[in-house]
Amino acid sequence: MSRPTVHDIAQTAGVSLATVDRVLNKRPGVRAKTILRVNEAIEKLGYVRDVAAANLARQRTYDFVCVMPDAPTEFLGELRDAVAEIAAQGAMDRVRVDMRTYPADDTHALAEMIGGLAKAPPDGLALMAPETPRVRDAVRRVMQAGASIVPMVADLPTVDCGHFVGIDNVAAGRTAGTLLGRFLPERPARVMVVAGTMTGRDHAERRLGFDQVMAERFGHLSVLPTLECYDRAELVAARVSDMLARHEDIAAIYSAGAGNQGLVRALASADAGARLTVIAHELTECTRAALTEGTFDAVIAQNPGHIVRSALRVLRAEVDGMETIPSQERIRTEIFLKENLP
């Protein structure tokens, strides 16, 4: 038997082709009873829509915006490069990607940028943003204007915007805690934690997971308050150096954020790289070199290219009203040691 067509749907439901088209594309002007009749016909016939063919016939182009901080960290640079690469080849897939950046320490500017999109909303918005009240309200305005939203790297659960693309950061923090606790000898010691900012959900969740494991399994270790260094290498270097000078019993460091060039410099200045256990995040040129040289013991990573590609696939699926493939969009938490560097 041939595959059912829109003509079959129209005949079965007793409506015009134009009505079927409006229902399939979720356009207004169709009564609820008619929508129900068309959907019942679709289910009865087993109709599966060829979205690619429909978009090609209508010359449809997807309009997506990607928003992320302008901070000069290596990981963010890789994310921005991935967006630029997809934007360059997007014309072939009828996808237009507009990348916009905001000052990493200015959430007011971010909220204004996002809120401004509500005036002429894109089809979808992928963003990496802190979960502040202003940002949350701005994201909701864009959603109400009709745009699909996908948070990347750091989730926005209070906005309830659907699929999050990134690793489970609580699990990543627990992983860091487990590795660090197992690497250290079982005797009392202090542990230093360095992060960007606790207003960032990704860093806050990593600290939460880390503390959970410390409390559950490694009570002999005393974890110090988080050093917030805003992912700035010079600030990381200064604050870590100060802490190492004041606490001689620090045995390990968990770097939950970026700015690891500063951490490497601080360890070298204190001649502490060999005696401290160090767990960091994201496989970059800096962390790769630190693993190779033995300064870092392990790196917990996520693939930036996969994150960007997944975010745009999810947006496209939401715009088309299609399901995603969960296994394809699951961002894996990877653990790298010196011995298994790619």
Short mmCIF file of C-alpha atoms in Angstrom, two decimals, residues 53-275:
data_model
loop_
_atom_site.label_atom_id
_atom_site.label_comp_id
_atom_site.label_asym_id
_atom_site.label_seq_id
_atom_site.Cartn_x
_atom_site.Cartn_y
_atom_site.Cartn_z
CA ALA A 53 9.75 17.89 1.93
CA ALA A 54 7.13 20.29 3.30
CA ASN A 55 9.77 22.85 4.27
CA LEU A 56 11.47 22.53 0.90
CA ALA A 57 8.17 23.07 -0.89
CA ARG A 58 7.50 26.22 1.14
CA GLN A 59 11.15 27.36 0.86
CA ARG A 60 11.19 27.44 4.66
CA THR A 61 14.30 28.81 6.42
CA TYR A 62 14.77 28.32 10.15
CA ASP A 63 15.75 31.48 12.01
CA PHE A 64 17.73 30.73 15.17
CA VAL A 65 19.61 32.97 17.61
CA CYS A 66 22.40 31.73 19.87
CA VAL A 67 23.29 33.86 22.92
CA MET A 68 26.30 33.28 25.16
CA PRO A 69 28.78 35.22 27.33
CA ASP A 70 31.72 37.04 25.77
CA ALA A 71 34.14 35.83 28.49
CA PRO A 72 37.55 34.92 27.01
CA THR A 73 37.66 31.36 28.36
CA GLU A 74 38.84 28.49 26.17
CA PHE A 75 35.63 26.48 26.59
CA LEU A 76 33.41 29.42 25.61
CA GLY A 77 35.70 30.08 22.68
CA GLU A 78 35.14 26.51 21.49
CA LEU A 79 31.37 26.94 21.87
CA ARG A 80 31.44 30.16 19.85
CA ASP A 81 33.59 28.49 17.18
CA ALA A 82 31.07 25.65 16.93
CA VAL A 83 28.21 28.14 16.44
CA ALA A 84 30.19 30.01 13.78
CA GLU A 85 30.95 26.77 11.95
CA ILE A 86 27.28 25.75 11.88
CA ALA A 87 26.24 29.26 10.86
CA ALA A 88 28.66 29.14 7.92
CA GLN A 89 27.22 25.90 6.57
CA GLY A 90 23.62 26.58 7.64
CA ALA A 91 22.54 27.95 4.27
CA MET A 92 22.84 24.45 2.83
CA ASP A 93 20.28 23.18 5.37
CA ARG A 94 18.12 26.30 5.18
CA VAL A 95 19.12 27.29 8.72
CA ARG A 96 20.13 30.84 9.63
CA VAL A 97 22.04 31.15 12.94
CA ASP A 98 22.71 34.56 14.46
CA MET A 99 25.29 34.43 17.25
CA ARG A 100 25.13 37.20 19.86
CA THR A 101 27.30 37.72 22.92
CA TYR A 102 26.77 39.71 26.10
CA PRO A 103 29.16 41.05 28.78
CA ALA A 104 29.64 38.10 31.10
CA ASP A 105 29.26 40.23 34.24
CA ASP A 106 26.27 42.29 33.06
CA THR A 107 23.00 40.38 33.46
CA HIS A 108 21.01 43.58 32.90
CA ALA A 109 22.46 43.88 29.39
CA LEU A 110 21.69 40.22 28.83
CA ALA A 111 18.07 40.65 29.92
CA GLU A 112 17.67 43.64 27.58
CA MET A 113 19.17 41.66 24.69
CA ILE A 114 16.85 38.70 25.24
CA GLY A 115 13.80 40.88 25.90
CA GLY A 116 14.42 42.77 22.67
CA LEU A 117 13.97 39.53 20.71
CA ALA A 118 10.31 39.43 21.75
CA LYS A 119 9.54 42.29 19.33
CA ALA A 120 10.49 40.14 16.34
CA PRO A 121 11.01 36.65 17.76
CA PRO A 122 13.19 34.13 15.96
CA ASP A 123 11.99 30.56 15.50
CA GLY A 124 14.27 29.48 18.32
CA LEU A 125 16.73 30.76 20.89
CA ALA A 126 19.65 28.74 22.29
CA LEU A 127 21.29 30.45 25.21
CA MET A 128 23.85 30.07 27.96
CA ALA A 129 22.74 32.41 30.72
CA PRO A 130 22.56 32.80 34.51
CA GLU A 131 19.18 32.28 36.14
CA THR A 132 18.45 35.76 37.49
CA PRO A 133 14.92 37.20 37.86
CA ARG A 134 15.46 39.71 35.02
CA VAL A 135 16.83 37.07 32.68
CA ARG A 136 14.04 34.66 33.59
CA ASP A 137 11.35 37.25 32.85
CA ALA A 138 12.99 38.21 29.55
CA VAL A 139 13.16 34.57 28.44
CA ARG A 140 9.48 34.13 29.29
CA ARG A 141 8.57 37.14 27.14
CA VAL A 142 10.36 35.62 24.15
CA MET A 143 8.62 32.30 24.76
CA GLN A 144 5.22 34.02 24.91
CA ALA A 145 6.06 35.74 21.62
CA GLY A 146 6.35 32.30 20.02
CA ALA A 147 10.04 31.35 20.11
CA SER A 148 11.28 27.93 21.24
CA ILE A 149 13.96 28.12 23.95
CA VAL A 150 16.84 25.73 24.66
CA PRO A 151 19.27 26.44 27.53
CA MET A 152 22.84 25.24 27.00
CA VAL A 153 25.51 24.27 29.58
CA ALA A 154 23.52 25.82 32.47
CA ASP A 155 19.84 24.96 32.87
CA LEU A 156 16.96 27.40 33.46
CA PRO A 157 14.47 25.13 35.28
CA THR A 158 12.32 27.91 36.78
CA VAL A 159 11.54 29.16 33.27
CA ASP A 160 10.18 25.75 32.24
CA CYS A 161 11.36 26.12 28.68
CA GLY A 162 11.81 22.43 27.92
CA HIS A 163 14.87 20.51 26.83
CA PHE A 164 18.21 21.38 28.47
CA VAL A 165 21.38 20.64 26.50
CA GLY A 166 24.37 19.94 28.71
CA ILE A 167 25.70 17.50 31.23
CA ASP A 168 24.06 16.75 34.58
CA ASN A 169 26.14 19.19 36.62
CA VAL A 170 25.20 17.69 39.99
CA ALA A 171 26.41 14.32 38.72
CA ALA A 172 29.58 15.98 37.39
CA GLY A 173 30.26 17.46 40.83
CA ARG A 174 29.67 14.08 42.45
CA THR A 175 32.07 12.53 39.96
CA ALA A 176 34.73 15.10 40.85
CA GLY A 177 34.21 14.43 44.56
CA THR A 178 34.49 10.67 44.10
CA LEU A 179 37.68 10.93 42.06
CA LEU A 180 39.27 13.40 44.45
CA GLY A 181 38.34 11.39 47.55
CA ARG A 182 39.70 8.17 46.08
CA PHE A 183 42.92 9.78 44.88
CA LEU A 184 43.76 11.18 48.33
CA PRO A 185 45.15 9.14 51.24
CA GLU A 186 42.61 8.52 53.99
CA ARG A 187 43.70 11.14 56.49
CA PRO A 188 42.40 14.58 57.53
CA ALA A 189 43.12 17.36 55.03
CA ARG A 190 41.62 20.50 53.54
CA VAL A 191 40.14 20.77 50.04
CA MET A 192 39.94 24.03 48.10
CA VAL A 193 37.09 24.68 45.63
CA VAL A 194 37.44 27.30 42.88
CA ALA A 195 34.47 28.37 40.75
CA GLY A 196 33.34 31.19 38.49
CA THR A 197 30.30 32.37 40.42
CA MET A 198 27.70 30.66 42.54
CA THR A 199 24.99 32.60 40.68
CA GLY A 200 25.76 30.34 37.72
CA ARG A 201 23.58 27.25 38.03
CA ASP A 202 26.18 24.96 36.44
CA HIS A 203 28.86 25.90 38.98
CA ALA A 204 26.43 25.89 41.90
CA GLU A 205 25.17 22.43 40.95
CA ARG A 206 28.72 21.11 40.63
CA ARG A 207 29.51 22.38 44.12
CA LEU A 208 26.30 20.79 45.42
CA GLY A 209 27.17 17.39 43.97
CA PHE A 210 30.74 17.66 45.22
CA ASP A 211 29.58 18.46 48.77
CA GLN A 212 27.12 15.58 48.72
CA VAL A 213 29.87 13.05 48.06
CA MET A 214 32.23 14.65 50.57
CA ALA A 215 29.57 14.38 53.30
CA GLU A 216 28.53 10.85 52.35
CA ARG A 217 31.91 9.20 51.86
CA PHE A 218 34.86 11.38 52.79
CA GLY A 219 34.11 12.95 56.17
CA HIS A 220 37.82 13.16 57.00
CA LEU A 221 38.19 15.89 54.34
CA SER A 222 37.35 19.50 55.22
CA VAL A 223 36.05 21.45 52.22
CA LEU A 224 36.74 25.20 52.29
CA PRO A 225 34.22 27.86 51.14
CA THR A 226 34.12 28.40 47.39
CA LEU A 227 36.59 30.87 45.91
CA GLU A 228 34.53 32.81 43.35
CA CYS A 229 36.96 34.04 40.72
CA TYR A 230 34.53 34.82 37.85
CA ASP A 231 36.50 32.60 35.46
CA ARG A 232 39.31 35.21 35.33
CA ALA A 233 42.74 33.62 35.26
CA GLU A 234 44.50 36.50 37.04
CA LEU A 235 42.00 36.39 39.90
CA VAL A 236 42.30 32.60 40.17
CA ALA A 237 46.08 32.90 40.37
CA ALA A 238 45.98 35.53 43.12
CA ARG A 239 43.33 33.91 45.30
CA VAL A 240 44.66 30.37 45.00
CA SER A 241 48.18 31.57 45.83
CA ASP A 242 46.84 33.36 48.90
CA MET A 243 44.93 30.29 50.09
CA LEU A 244 47.90 27.98 49.62
CA ALA A 245 50.06 30.36 51.65
CA ARG A 246 47.53 30.50 54.50
CA HIS A 247 46.60 26.80 54.65
CA GLU A 248 49.53 24.41 54.51
CA ASP A 249 47.24 21.40 54.98
CA ILE A 250 45.41 21.86 51.66
CA ALA A 251 45.77 18.53 49.88
CA ALA A 252 43.51 18.99 46.86
CA ILE A 253 41.79 21.52 44.62
CA TYR A 254 38.53 21.14 42.73
CA SER A 255 38.25 23.69 39.91
CA ALA A 256 34.57 23.79 38.99
CA GLY A 257 34.90 26.67 36.52
CA ALA A 258 37.33 28.21 34.06
CA GLY A 259 40.41 30.40 34.49
CA ASN A 260 42.61 27.33 34.83
CA GLN A 261 45.63 29.12 33.36
CA GLY A 262 45.71 31.07 36.62
CA LEU A 263 45.43 27.88 38.65
CA VAL A 264 48.40 26.38 36.80
CA ARG A 265 50.45 29.53 37.48
CA ALA A 266 49.56 29.52 41.18
CA LEU A 267 50.54 25.86 41.55
CA ALA A 268 53.84 26.49 39.77
CA SER A 269 54.63 29.51 41.96
CA ALA A 270 53.95 27.54 45.14
CA ASP A 271 55.77 24.48 43.76
CA ALA A 272 52.62 22.56 44.70
CA GLY A 273 51.63 20.85 41.46
CA ALA A 274 53.20 17.53 42.39
CA ARG A 275 51.89 17.32 45.96
#
